[in-house]
Amino acid sequence: MLDPLADEDVQVDQDDPGLLFTAAYNSFAGPVFGYLRARGVDDPEAVTQDVFLALYPRLDSLQGGLQGARTLLFSIAHARMVDHYRKRERRPDSTPYESELDARRAPSAEDQAFGRASGVGVTELLEGLADDYREVLALRVVADLSVEETAAIMGKSQGAVKQLQRRALSALKKRAHRTNGTS
């Protein structure tokens, strides 16, 4: 019997949708969550679960095994992210968190884990980038998708994705240098 916790390079028996679903979840739940979080979805855990719930009924017609599931998962995740922003546009603005008004004295667990004193994280660095730049970085770096998969999800050519990624990384590098006070 195939271990669903095995590496994604192992071929999964497509005749058993439960086993394929388990292997897909174990392999891609983290990257899907990371993609949604990097794209600014308000509740990435819930949306990640929705993505996997949308995957399950499609497993019978899925082609390509685990890699096919990966592509389908990130296509669903991308669509859910777009839906999130469309829904957000129809909602009134909420009050943002203001750290200077927070009376707590202990640093956040995230700052402690990453050893950051300044509190500037990946999300903050990505905020100032153009939408296409954030999207290509989220798909290529966070979700670890190929150029071909990213191009299909974004509806762009592979060359355009490569160029966007190069420009996005350059812009991100400049922002990081400015944030850290280096040239």
mmCIF file of C-alpha atoms in Angstrom:
data_model
loop_
_atom_site.group_PDB
_atom_site.id
_atom_site.type_symbol
_atom_site.label_atom_id
_atom_site.label_comp_id
_atom_site.label_asym_id
_atom_site.label_seq_id
_atom_site.Cartn_x
_atom_site.Cartn_y
_atom_site.Cartn_z
ATOM 1 C CA MET A 1 0.000 0.000 0.000
ATOM 2 C CA LEU A 2 1.241 3.489 -0.889
ATOM 3 C CA ASP A 3 2.142 5.775 2.008
ATOM 4 C CA PRO A 4 0.252 9.070 1.467
ATOM 5 C CA LEU A 5 2.981 10.859 3.437
ATOM 6 C CA ALA A 6 5.599 9.840 0.875
ATOM 7 C CA ASP A 7 7.469 12.265 -1.336
ATOM 8 C CA GLU A 8 5.477 13.872 -4.173
ATOM 9 C CA ASP A 9 7.687 12.202 -6.798
ATOM 10 C CA VAL A 10 6.010 8.876 -6.035
ATOM 11 C CA GLN A 11 3.245 7.906 -8.453
ATOM 12 C CA VAL A 12 -0.162 7.908 -6.767
ATOM 13 C CA ASP A 13 -2.815 5.408 -7.780
ATOM 14 C CA GLN A 14 -5.491 7.549 -9.451
ATOM 15 C CA ASP A 15 -8.092 4.792 -8.978
ATOM 16 C CA ASP A 16 -8.212 5.625 -5.260
ATOM 17 C CA PRO A 17 -9.406 9.245 -4.918
ATOM 18 C CA GLY A 18 -9.022 9.129 -1.136
ATOM 19 C CA LEU A 19 -5.356 8.221 -1.380
ATOM 20 C CA LEU A 20 -4.731 10.840 -4.080
ATOM 21 C CA PHE A 21 -6.528 13.473 -1.979
ATOM 22 C CA THR A 22 -4.498 12.583 1.122
ATOM 23 C CA ALA A 23 -1.232 12.713 -0.798
ATOM 24 C CA ALA A 24 -2.209 16.047 -2.388
ATOM 25 C CA TYR A 25 -3.175 17.513 0.974
ATOM 26 C CA ASN A 26 0.010 16.332 2.678
ATOM 27 C CA SER A 27 2.153 17.627 -0.180
ATOM 28 C CA PHE A 28 0.485 20.931 -1.018
ATOM 29 C CA ALA A 29 -1.532 22.250 1.955
ATOM 30 C CA GLY A 30 1.453 24.259 3.187
ATOM 31 C CA PRO A 31 2.321 25.826 -0.176
ATOM 32 C CA VAL A 32 -1.352 26.649 -0.895
ATOM 33 C CA PHE A 33 -1.637 28.287 2.534
ATOM 34 C CA GLY A 34 1.599 30.210 1.911
ATOM 35 C CA TYR A 35 0.394 31.399 -1.487
ATOM 36 C CA LEU A 36 -2.911 32.637 -0.064
ATOM 37 C CA ARG A 37 -1.228 34.308 2.894
ATOM 38 C CA ALA A 38 1.337 36.015 0.663
ATOM 39 C CA ARG A 39 -1.479 37.297 -1.544
ATOM 40 C CA GLY A 40 -3.162 38.920 1.490
ATOM 41 C CA VAL A 41 -6.238 36.728 1.861
ATOM 42 C CA ASP A 42 -7.859 37.581 5.215
ATOM 43 C CA ASP A 43 -8.319 33.997 6.433
ATOM 44 C CA PRO A 44 -5.833 31.828 4.498
ATOM 45 C CA GLU A 45 -6.503 28.733 6.640
ATOM 46 C CA ALA A 46 -10.207 28.732 5.786
ATOM 47 C CA VAL A 47 -9.596 29.428 2.106
ATOM 48 C CA THR A 48 -6.996 26.632 1.994
ATOM 49 C CA GLN A 49 -9.621 24.236 3.303
ATOM 50 C CA ASP A 50 -12.107 25.525 0.703
ATOM 51 C CA VAL A 51 -9.543 24.899 -2.034
ATOM 52 C CA PHE A 52 -9.133 21.266 -0.965
ATOM 53 C CA LEU A 53 -12.891 20.815 -0.638
ATOM 54 C CA ALA A 54 -13.224 22.052 -4.220
ATOM 55 C CA LEU A 55 -10.515 19.614 -5.338
ATOM 56 C CA TYR A 56 -12.139 16.428 -4.006
ATOM 57 C CA PRO A 57 -15.140 16.218 -6.404
ATOM 58 C CA ARG A 58 -12.799 16.772 -9.358
ATOM 59 C CA LEU A 59 -10.438 13.893 -8.543
ATOM 60 C CA ASP A 60 -12.334 11.367 -10.702
ATOM 61 C CA SER A 61 -11.666 13.385 -13.868
ATOM 62 C CA LEU A 62 -8.186 14.590 -12.874
ATOM 63 C CA GLN A 63 -5.293 13.789 -15.212
ATOM 64 C CA GLY A 64 -1.623 13.738 -14.235
ATOM 65 C CA GLY A 65 -1.745 12.279 -10.748
ATOM 66 C CA LEU A 66 -0.187 14.325 -7.982
ATOM 67 C CA GLN A 67 1.305 16.932 -10.331
ATOM 68 C CA GLY A 68 -2.069 17.367 -12.005
ATOM 69 C CA ALA A 69 -3.601 17.859 -8.564
ATOM 70 C CA ARG A 70 -0.959 20.473 -7.794
ATOM 71 C CA THR A 71 -1.772 22.484 -10.900
ATOM 72 C CA LEU A 72 -5.497 22.222 -10.263
ATOM 73 C CA LEU A 73 -5.069 23.200 -6.595
ATOM 74 C CA PHE A 74 -3.199 26.386 -7.431
ATOM 75 C CA SER A 75 -5.697 27.240 -10.160
ATOM 76 C CA ILE A 76 -8.491 26.891 -7.599
ATOM 77 C CA ALA A 77 -6.468 28.869 -5.024
ATOM 78 C CA HIS A 78 -5.884 31.650 -7.540
ATOM 79 C CA ALA A 79 -9.603 31.808 -8.336
ATOM 80 C CA ARG A 80 -10.468 31.915 -4.611
ATOM 81 C CA MET A 81 -7.950 34.725 -4.104
ATOM 82 C CA VAL A 82 -9.537 36.718 -6.941
ATOM 83 C CA ASP A 83 -12.979 36.071 -5.408
ATOM 84 C CA HIS A 84 -11.642 37.302 -2.066
ATOM 85 C CA TYR A 85 -10.560 40.632 -3.540
ATOM 86 C CA ARG A 86 -13.806 41.062 -5.467
ATOM 87 C CA LYS A 87 -15.759 40.436 -2.272
ATOM 88 C CA ARG A 88 -13.491 42.806 -0.329
ATOM 89 C CA GLU A 89 -14.187 45.603 -2.841
ATOM 90 C CA ARG A 90 -17.883 45.380 -2.023
ATOM 91 C CA ARG A 91 -17.299 45.595 1.742
ATOM 92 C CA PRO A 92 -16.708 48.767 3.752
ATOM 93 C CA ASP A 93 -13.138 49.263 4.958
ATOM 94 C CA SER A 94 -12.214 47.871 8.353
ATOM 95 C CA THR A 95 -10.013 49.624 10.878
ATOM 96 C CA PRO A 96 -6.354 48.644 10.470
ATOM 97 C CA TYR A 97 -4.239 47.434 13.337
ATOM 98 C CA GLU A 98 -2.094 50.223 14.800
ATOM 99 C CA SER A 99 0.949 48.827 16.574
ATOM 100 C CA GLU A 100 1.784 52.090 18.341
ATOM 101 C CA LEU A 101 -1.537 51.844 20.206
ATOM 102 C CA ASP A 102 -0.808 48.271 21.331
ATOM 103 C CA ALA A 103 0.236 48.335 24.994
ATOM 104 C CA ARG A 104 1.766 44.839 24.974
ATOM 105 C CA ARG A 105 5.517 44.804 25.557
ATOM 106 C CA ALA A 106 6.492 41.323 24.350
ATOM 107 C CA PRO A 107 7.552 40.916 20.689
ATOM 108 C CA SER A 108 5.355 38.811 18.447
ATOM 109 C CA ALA A 109 6.074 35.109 18.047
ATOM 110 C CA GLU A 110 6.773 35.709 14.340
ATOM 111 C CA ASP A 111 9.399 38.356 15.128
ATOM 112 C CA GLN A 112 11.018 36.076 17.682
ATOM 113 C CA ALA A 113 11.022 33.080 15.312
ATOM 114 C CA PHE A 114 12.667 35.017 12.495
ATOM 115 C CA GLY A 115 14.908 37.117 14.743
ATOM 116 C CA ARG A 116 13.502 40.372 13.427
ATOM 117 C CA ALA A 117 13.774 43.437 15.584
ATOM 118 C CA SER A 118 12.364 45.860 13.043
ATOM 119 C CA GLY A 119 9.151 43.894 12.471
ATOM 120 C CA VAL A 120 9.368 44.322 8.680
ATOM 121 C CA GLY A 121 8.238 41.059 7.134
ATOM 122 C CA VAL A 122 7.702 39.591 3.717
ATOM 123 C CA THR A 123 4.104 40.790 3.620
ATOM 124 C CA GLU A 124 5.188 44.374 4.265
ATOM 125 C CA LEU A 125 7.877 44.187 1.575
ATOM 126 C CA LEU A 126 5.384 42.791 -0.943
ATOM 127 C CA GLU A 127 2.711 45.418 -0.196
ATOM 128 C CA GLY A 128 4.379 48.158 -2.226
ATOM 129 C CA LEU A 129 4.927 46.030 -5.324
ATOM 130 C CA ALA A 130 2.689 46.057 -8.382
ATOM 131 C CA ASP A 131 -0.087 43.449 -8.405
ATOM 132 C CA ASP A 132 1.528 41.391 -11.188
ATOM 133 C CA TYR A 133 4.835 41.380 -9.304
ATOM 134 C CA ARG A 134 3.183 40.156 -6.085
ATOM 135 C CA GLU A 135 1.250 37.524 -8.011
ATOM 136 C CA VAL A 136 4.255 36.117 -9.852
ATOM 137 C CA LEU A 137 6.348 36.007 -6.659
ATOM 138 C CA ALA A 138 3.552 34.308 -4.741
ATOM 139 C CA LEU A 139 3.089 31.662 -7.429
ATOM 140 C CA ARG A 140 6.747 31.069 -8.313
ATOM 141 C CA VAL A 141 8.457 31.469 -4.927
ATOM 142 C CA VAL A 142 5.839 30.791 -2.256
ATOM 143 C CA ALA A 143 3.787 28.182 -4.117
ATOM 144 C CA ASP A 144 6.866 26.814 -5.938
ATOM 145 C CA LEU A 145 5.063 26.466 -9.264
ATOM 146 C CA SER A 146 6.873 26.108 -12.574
ATOM 147 C CA VAL A 147 6.999 28.883 -15.166
ATOM 148 C CA GLU A 148 4.509 26.926 -17.289
ATOM 149 C CA GLU A 149 2.021 26.481 -14.421
ATOM 150 C CA THR A 150 2.367 30.136 -13.385
ATOM 151 C CA ALA A 151 1.814 31.284 -16.969
ATOM 152 C CA ALA A 152 -1.350 29.175 -17.242
ATOM 153 C CA ILE A 153 -2.752 30.529 -13.963
ATOM 154 C CA MET A 154 -1.922 34.162 -14.731
ATOM 155 C CA GLY A 155 -2.993 33.935 -18.369
ATOM 156 C CA LYS A 156 0.384 35.165 -19.625
ATOM 157 C CA SER A 157 3.127 33.735 -21.801
ATOM 158 C CA GLN A 158 6.079 31.935 -20.234
ATOM 159 C CA GLY A 159 8.397 34.718 -21.371
ATOM 160 C CA ALA A 160 6.172 37.320 -19.734
ATOM 161 C CA VAL A 161 6.224 35.344 -16.477
ATOM 162 C CA LYS A 162 10.032 35.118 -16.546
ATOM 163 C CA GLN A 163 10.319 38.850 -17.208
ATOM 164 C CA LEU A 164 7.787 39.682 -14.461
ATOM 165 C CA GLN A 165 9.665 37.489 -12.008
ATOM 166 C CA ARG A 166 13.000 39.120 -12.832
ATOM 167 C CA ARG A 167 11.544 42.615 -12.454
ATOM 168 C CA ALA A 168 9.678 41.683 -9.269
ATOM 169 C CA LEU A 169 12.800 40.271 -7.628
ATOM 170 C CA SER A 170 14.764 43.368 -8.624
ATOM 171 C CA ALA A 171 12.076 45.663 -7.176
ATOM 172 C CA LEU A 172 11.880 43.533 -4.032
ATOM 173 C CA LYS A 173 15.667 43.704 -3.623
ATOM 174 C CA LYS A 174 15.593 47.508 -3.898
ATOM 175 C CA ARG A 175 12.778 47.717 -1.328
ATOM 176 C CA ALA A 176 14.635 45.415 1.068
ATOM 177 C CA HIS A 177 17.794 47.515 0.779
ATOM 178 C CA ARG A 178 15.836 50.727 1.442
ATOM 179 C CA THR A 179 14.076 49.137 4.407
ATOM 180 C CA ASN A 180 17.326 47.889 5.904
ATOM 181 C CA GLY A 181 19.090 51.189 5.276
ATOM 182 C CA THR A 182 21.711 49.753 2.902
ATOM 183 C CA SER A 183 22.477 50.725 -0.651
#
